[in-house]
Structures are given as structure tokens and as C-alpha cells.
PDB file of C-alpha atoms in Angstrom:
ATOM      1  CA  MET A   1       0.052   0.148   0.229  1.00  0.00           C
ATOM      2  CA  THR A   2       1.303   3.491  -0.953  1.00  0.00           C
ATOM      3  CA  MET A   3       2.270   5.944   1.851  1.00  0.00           C
ATOM      4  CA  THR A   4      -0.497   8.130   0.620  1.00  0.00           C
ATOM      5  CA  ALA A   5      -3.125   5.351   1.141  1.00  0.00           C
ATOM      6  CA  LEU A   6      -1.841   4.681   4.695  1.00  0.00           C
ATOM      7  CA  LEU A   7      -2.106   8.337   5.571  1.00  0.00           C
ATOM      8  CA  LYS A   8      -5.643   8.599   4.030  1.00  0.00           C
ATOM      9  CA  GLU A   9      -6.526   5.537   6.168  1.00  0.00           C
ATOM     10  CA  VAL A  10      -5.115   7.104   9.212  1.00  0.00           C
ATOM     11  CA  SER A  11      -7.469  10.305   9.044  1.00  0.00           C
ATOM     12  CA  ARG A  12     -10.313   8.470   7.757  1.00  0.00           C
ATOM     13  CA  LEU A  13     -10.341   5.495  10.751  1.00  0.00           C
ATOM     14  CA  HIS A  14      -7.976   6.869  13.303  1.00  0.00           C
ATOM     15  CA  HIS A  15      -7.150   9.964  15.286  1.00  0.00           C
ATOM     16  CA  ALA A  16      -4.748  11.963  12.932  1.00  0.00           C
ATOM     17  CA  HIS A  17      -3.331  15.411  14.519  1.00  0.00           C
ATOM     18  CA  PRO A  18      -2.820  18.321  12.570  1.00  0.00           C
ATOM     19  CA  PRO A  19      -0.077  18.313   9.824  1.00  0.00           C
ATOM     20  CA  ALA A  20       3.540  19.708  10.839  1.00  0.00           C
ATOM     21  CA  THR A  21       4.626  22.645   8.873  1.00  0.00           C
ATOM     22  CA  PRO A  22       7.607  22.151   6.824  1.00  0.00           C
ATOM     23  CA  GLU A  23       9.285  24.925   9.240  1.00  0.00           C
ATOM     24  CA  GLN A  24       8.616  22.698  12.333  1.00  0.00           C
ATOM     25  CA  ILE A  25      10.144  19.645   9.978  1.00  0.00           C
ATOM     26  CA  ASP A  26      13.166  21.861   9.188  1.00  0.00           C
ATOM     27  CA  ALA A  27      13.580  22.933  12.760  1.00  0.00           C
ATOM     28  CA  PHE A  28      13.127  19.175  14.057  1.00  0.00           C
ATOM     29  CA  GLU A  29      15.943  18.116  11.728  1.00  0.00           C
ATOM     30  CA  GLN A  30      18.337  21.100  12.796  1.00  0.00           C
ATOM     31  CA  ARG A  31      17.848  20.256  16.613  1.00  0.00           C
ATOM     32  CA  MET A  32      18.056  16.451  15.883  1.00  0.00           C
ATOM     33  CA  GLY A  33      20.889  16.461  13.587  1.00  0.00           C
ATOM     34  CA  TRP A  34      19.258  13.839  11.092  1.00  0.00           C
ATOM     35  CA  ARG A  35      16.880  14.180   8.265  1.00  0.00           C
ATOM     36  CA  LEU A  36      13.483  12.466   8.167  1.00  0.00           C
ATOM     37  CA  ASP A  37      13.419   9.928   5.602  1.00  0.00           C
ATOM     38  CA  ALA A  38      10.695   9.982   2.771  1.00  0.00           C
ATOM     39  CA  ASP A  39       7.928   7.823   4.638  1.00  0.00           C
ATOM     40  CA  MET A  40       8.541   9.972   7.994  1.00  0.00           C
ATOM     41  CA  ARG A  41       8.462  13.133   6.165  1.00  0.00           C
ATOM     42  CA  ALA A  42       5.182  12.279   4.179  1.00  0.00           C
ATOM     43  CA  PHE A  43       3.662  11.117   8.007  1.00  0.00           C
ATOM     44  CA  TYR A  44       4.633  14.207   9.476  1.00  0.00           C
ATOM     45  CA  LEU A  45       3.458  16.580   6.829  1.00  0.00           C
ATOM     46  CA  HIS A  46       0.061  14.802   6.948  1.00  0.00           C
ATOM     47  CA  CYS A  47      -0.122  14.567  10.717  1.00  0.00           C
ATOM     48  CA  ASP A  48       2.319  15.488  13.470  1.00  0.00           C
ATOM     49  CA  GLY A  49       1.633  12.502  15.498  1.00  0.00           C
ATOM     50  CA  ALA A  50      -1.492  10.059  15.733  1.00  0.00           C
ATOM     51  CA  GLU A  51      -2.886   7.544  17.708  1.00  0.00           C
ATOM     52  CA  LEU A  52      -4.261   3.953  16.044  1.00  0.00           C
ATOM     53  CA  PHE A  53      -7.362   2.518  17.995  1.00  0.00           C
ATOM     54  CA  GLY A  54      -8.220   3.838  21.250  1.00  0.00           C
ATOM     55  CA  GLN A  55     -11.237   5.927  21.907  1.00  0.00           C
ATOM     56  CA  TRP A  56     -11.676   9.847  21.910  1.00  0.00           C
ATOM     57  CA  SER A  57     -12.449  10.871  25.267  1.00  0.00           C
ATOM     58  CA  PRO A  58     -14.116  14.287  25.453  1.00  0.00           C
ATOM     59  CA  GLU A  59     -13.674  14.198  29.222  1.00  0.00           C
ATOM     60  CA  TYR A  60      -9.724  13.893  29.054  1.00  0.00           C
ATOM     61  CA  GLY A  61      -9.426  15.895  25.990  1.00  0.00           C
ATOM     62  CA  ARG A  62      -7.226  12.888  24.452  1.00  0.00           C
ATOM     63  CA  VAL A  63      -7.116   9.332  23.139  1.00  0.00           C
ATOM     64  CA  ILE A  64      -7.767   6.551  25.729  1.00  0.00           C
ATOM     65  CA  ASP A  65      -5.712   3.441  25.282  1.00  0.00           C
ATOM     66  CA  PRO A  66      -4.277   3.620  21.985  1.00  0.00           C
ATOM     67  CA  ALA A  67      -2.574   0.491  20.621  1.00  0.00           C
ATOM     68  CA  PHE A  68      -0.071   3.008  18.755  1.00  0.00           C
ATOM     69  CA  ARG A  69       0.684   6.296  19.703  1.00  0.00           C
ATOM     70  CA  PHE A  70       3.053   8.089  17.341  1.00  0.00           C
ATOM     71  CA  PHE A  71       4.745  10.991  18.667  1.00  0.00           C
ATOM     72  CA  PRO A  72       4.343  14.349  17.375  1.00  0.00           C
ATOM     73  CA  LEU A  73       8.242  15.894  16.105  1.00  0.00           C
ATOM     74  CA  ALA A  74       8.407  17.717  19.616  1.00  0.00           C
ATOM     75  CA  MET A  75       7.883  14.455  21.472  1.00  0.00           C
ATOM     76  CA  ILE A  76      10.660  12.461  19.555  1.00  0.00           C
ATOM     77  CA  ARG A  77      13.692  11.580  21.681  1.00  0.00           C
ATOM     78  CA  ARG A  78      16.542   9.268  21.946  1.00  0.00           C
ATOM     79  CA  ALA A  79      15.194   5.931  23.008  1.00  0.00           C
ATOM     80  CA  ARG A  80      17.666   5.701  25.745  1.00  0.00           C
ATOM     81  CA  VAL A  81      16.551   8.914  27.288  1.00  0.00           C
ATOM     82  CA  VAL A  82      12.692   7.941  27.052  1.00  0.00           C
ATOM     83  CA  MET A  83      13.458   4.534  28.268  1.00  0.00           C
ATOM     84  CA  LEU A  84      16.281   4.944  30.691  1.00  0.00           C
ATOM     85  CA  LYS A  85      16.776   8.499  31.502  1.00  0.00           C
ATOM     86  CA  ASP A  86      20.322   8.230  30.819  1.00  0.00           C
ATOM     87  CA  ASP A  87      22.110   9.726  27.609  1.00  0.00           C
ATOM     88  CA  SER A  88      25.179   7.938  27.929  1.00  0.00           C
ATOM     89  CA  ASP A  89      26.275   5.110  25.547  1.00  0.00           C
ATOM     90  CA  LYS A  90      26.061   2.456  28.193  1.00  0.00           C
ATOM     91  CA  ALA A  91      22.331   3.216  27.860  1.00  0.00           C
ATOM     92  CA  GLY A  92      21.864   2.395  24.341  1.00  0.00           C
ATOM     93  CA  PRO A  93      22.762   3.636  21.073  1.00  0.00           C
ATOM     94  CA  ALA A  94      22.687   7.327  20.263  1.00  0.00           C
ATOM     95  CA  SER A  95      21.219   6.475  16.935  1.00  0.00           C
ATOM     96  CA  TRP A  96      18.128   5.004  18.079  1.00  0.00           C
ATOM     97  CA  TYR A  97      14.848   7.676  18.517  1.00  0.00           C
ATOM     98  CA  ALA A  98      11.702   6.600  20.088  1.00  0.00           C
ATOM     99  CA  ALA A  99       9.038   7.644  17.483  1.00  0.00           C
ATOM    100  CA  CYS A 100       5.845   5.879  18.765  1.00  0.00           C
ATOM    101  CA  GLU A 101       4.522   4.247  22.180  1.00  0.00           C
ATOM    102  CA  VAL A 102       2.596   0.670  22.320  1.00  0.00           C
ATOM    103  CA  ARG A 103       0.615  -0.507  25.119  1.00  0.00           C
ATOM    104  CA  ASP A 104       2.292  -1.557  28.149  1.00  0.00           C
ATOM    105  CA  SER A 105       4.696   1.338  27.949  1.00  0.00           C
ATOM    106  CA  ASN A 106       7.068  -0.169  25.031  1.00  0.00           C
ATOM    107  CA  TYR A 107       8.260   1.740  22.180  1.00  0.00           C
ATOM    108  CA  ILE A 108       8.790   1.739  18.552  1.00  0.00           C
ATOM    109  CA  ILE A 109      12.622   2.870  17.674  1.00  0.00           C
ATOM    110  CA  VAL A 110      13.678   4.496  14.517  1.00  0.00           C
ATOM    111  CA  ASP A 111      17.201   3.608  13.849  1.00  0.00           C
ATOM    112  CA  VAL A 112      18.982   6.689  12.035  1.00  0.00           C
ATOM    113  CA  SER A 113      22.288   5.133  11.775  1.00  0.00           C
ATOM    114  CA  GLU A 114      21.602   3.275   8.543  1.00  0.00           C
ATOM    115  CA  GLN A 115      19.286   3.432   5.776  1.00  0.00           C
ATOM    116  CA  HIS A 116      18.299   1.146   3.274  1.00  0.00           C
ATOM    117  CA  ASP A 117      16.671   2.399  -0.334  1.00  0.00           C
ATOM    118  CA  GLY A 118      16.521   5.661   1.585  1.00  0.00           C
ATOM    119  CA  ARG A 119      14.603   4.465   4.430  1.00  0.00           C
ATOM    120  CA  TYR A 120      15.276   3.946   8.081  1.00  0.00           C
ATOM    121  CA  PRO A 121      14.740   0.265   9.678  1.00  0.00           C
ATOM    122  CA  ILE A 122      12.435   0.079  12.771  1.00  0.00           C
ATOM    123  CA  ILE A 123      13.300  -1.709  15.808  1.00  0.00           C
ATOM    124  CA  ASP A 124      11.045  -3.217  18.636  1.00  0.00           C
ATOM    125  CA  GLY A 125      11.686  -1.287  21.804  1.00  0.00           C
ATOM    126  CA  TYR A 126      11.194  -3.668  24.342  1.00  0.00           C
ATOM    127  CA  ARG A 127      11.511  -1.945  27.743  1.00  0.00           C
ATOM    128  CA  GLU A 128      12.302  -4.983  29.775  1.00  0.00           C
ATOM    129  CA  ALA A 129      15.676  -5.807  27.943  1.00  0.00           C
ATOM    130  CA  PHE A 130      16.404  -2.357  26.489  1.00  0.00           C
ATOM    131  CA  PRO A 131      18.919  -1.888  24.568  1.00  0.00           C
ATOM    132  CA  ASP A 132      19.769  -5.877  24.308  1.00  0.00           C
ATOM    133  CA  PRO A 133      19.895  -6.408  20.341  1.00  0.00           C
ATOM    134  CA  TYR A 134      18.471  -9.898  20.839  1.00  0.00           C
ATOM    135  CA  TYR A 135      15.194  -8.291  22.283  1.00  0.00           C
ATOM    136  CA  CYS A 136      15.003  -5.080  20.607  1.00  0.00           C
ATOM    137  CA  ARG A 137      15.440  -6.466  16.985  1.00  0.00           C
ATOM    138  CA  ARG A 138      14.719  -5.231  13.827  1.00  0.00           C
ATOM    139  CA  ILE A 139      10.839  -5.517  13.125  1.00  0.00           C
ATOM    140  CA  SER A 140      10.029  -3.518  10.024  1.00  0.00           C
ATOM    141  CA  GLY A 141      12.478  -2.362   6.918  1.00  0.00           C
ATOM    142  CA  SER A 142      10.650   1.064   7.004  1.00  0.00           C
ATOM    143  CA  PHE A 143       8.303   3.521   8.811  1.00  0.00           C
ATOM    144  CA  GLY A 144       5.826   3.027   6.092  1.00  0.00           C
ATOM    145  CA  GLU A 145       6.007  -0.622   6.226  1.00  0.00           C
ATOM    146  CA  PHE A 146       5.865  -0.719  10.291  1.00  0.00           C
ATOM    147  CA  LEU A 147       2.506   1.835   9.735  1.00  0.00           C
ATOM    148  CA  GLU A 148       0.568  -0.706   7.183  1.00  0.00           C
ATOM    149  CA  GLY A 149       1.309  -3.223   9.558  1.00  0.00           C
ATOM    150  CA  ALA A 150      -0.165  -1.271  12.500  1.00  0.00           C
ATOM    151  CA  LEU A 151      -3.162  -0.501  10.706  1.00  0.00           C
ATOM    152  CA  ARG A 152      -3.689  -4.286   9.771  1.00  0.00           C
ATOM    153  CA  SER A 153      -2.874  -5.439  13.327  1.00  0.00           C
ATOM    154  CA  ASN A 154      -6.351  -5.439  14.517  1.00  0.00           C
ATOM    155  CA  GLU A 155      -4.455  -3.671  17.790  1.00  0.00           C
ATOM    156  CA  GLN A 156      -2.064  -6.481  18.268  1.00  0.00           C
ATOM    157  CA  TRP A 157       2.163  -6.161  18.275  1.00  0.00           C
ATOM    158  CA  PHE A 158       1.667  -7.934  14.603  1.00  0.00           C
ATOM    159  CA  TRP A 159       5.650  -8.447  14.517  1.00  0.00           C
ATOM    160  CA  LEU A 160       5.357 -10.825  17.499  1.00  0.00           C
ATOM    161  CA  ARG A 161       3.334 -13.470  15.525  1.00  0.00           C
ATOM    162  CA  ASP A 162       6.278 -15.738  14.680  1.00  0.00           C
ATOM    163  CA  GLU A 163       7.061 -15.964  18.165  1.00  0.00           C
ATOM    164  CA  GLU A 164       3.913 -17.223  19.698  1.00  0.00           C
TER     165      GLU A 164
END
């Protein structure tokens, strides 16, 4: 499925935030020292974060219990800071960034140290074993591939199916 079709589905069936501006993306890239790949750029120009599944709560003014909470640009941080509150190399690679929270306080990580076909790989940010590469392994070749899996997931951690 194309990114355009995936993004239409995010807006139609889920809880998309208003889009980021090109200026916000530029500021993000300057602050982080890396550029969004094509999939991530398309996502953030379409919506600056989104919640998949879950229910909108007017009482709380937010989505309650989403299966996937894609962070707005302003909330993307190094995974080691988000997960361990430590920005040193002993706490994990500096190139891993938490871009999405999944239920049970686990995260989806973008590895900006490498690209394949112009896309960053996606890693399972399994909190209990972070940053052990045996548990925090590559689960998708790109943000778009991960987003498609999340949309088709029926609110499940689709990347764990092979291990069940």
C-alpha cells in the first residue's frame, strides 16, 4: 500500500493530529542532526502524530488506550533517554529514537544510523530488555512498512506473531 493510501486511512479511521509545517520539520531536523526519511516526512506533513485505535475522550481531551501512539515531532527523543532516562552510550545507541509508544509502555524505535533504499529501519523497543539487540531487534524495514502493519494489526503487536 502506498504512503498516501496509508495516511488517508490514518485520517479516516484513527486519530490524526494536525500536520507539521515544513518549518517545524526543518527545525526538528536541525535540532536532531538527522533528516526524516521519505516515509516519515510524508507522515509528519500529513499529521504531526497520531493514535491508532483507542477512543476519543471528551472528558480527558485525548485518545484513551490507543494501541499505537505516534509521537509528534516535539516528543521524539533518543530511545535511551525515553526508556532509561540516561543519555550515555552505556544506555543504548545514540542513533535510536523513540517515535511511537505501544501499550504497556514499550516503544517503536527508528534507527537513524543506517538507511536501506532511503528508509530507516524500525526496531522493537522492548522496555524490559532495552537495549539488548536480541530483544530489541529490527521489526520493519521502514516507517511506512511499520505503519501498514500497525493499521492491519487489529490492535496487536503484529511483529511478535512468529514468536507465538
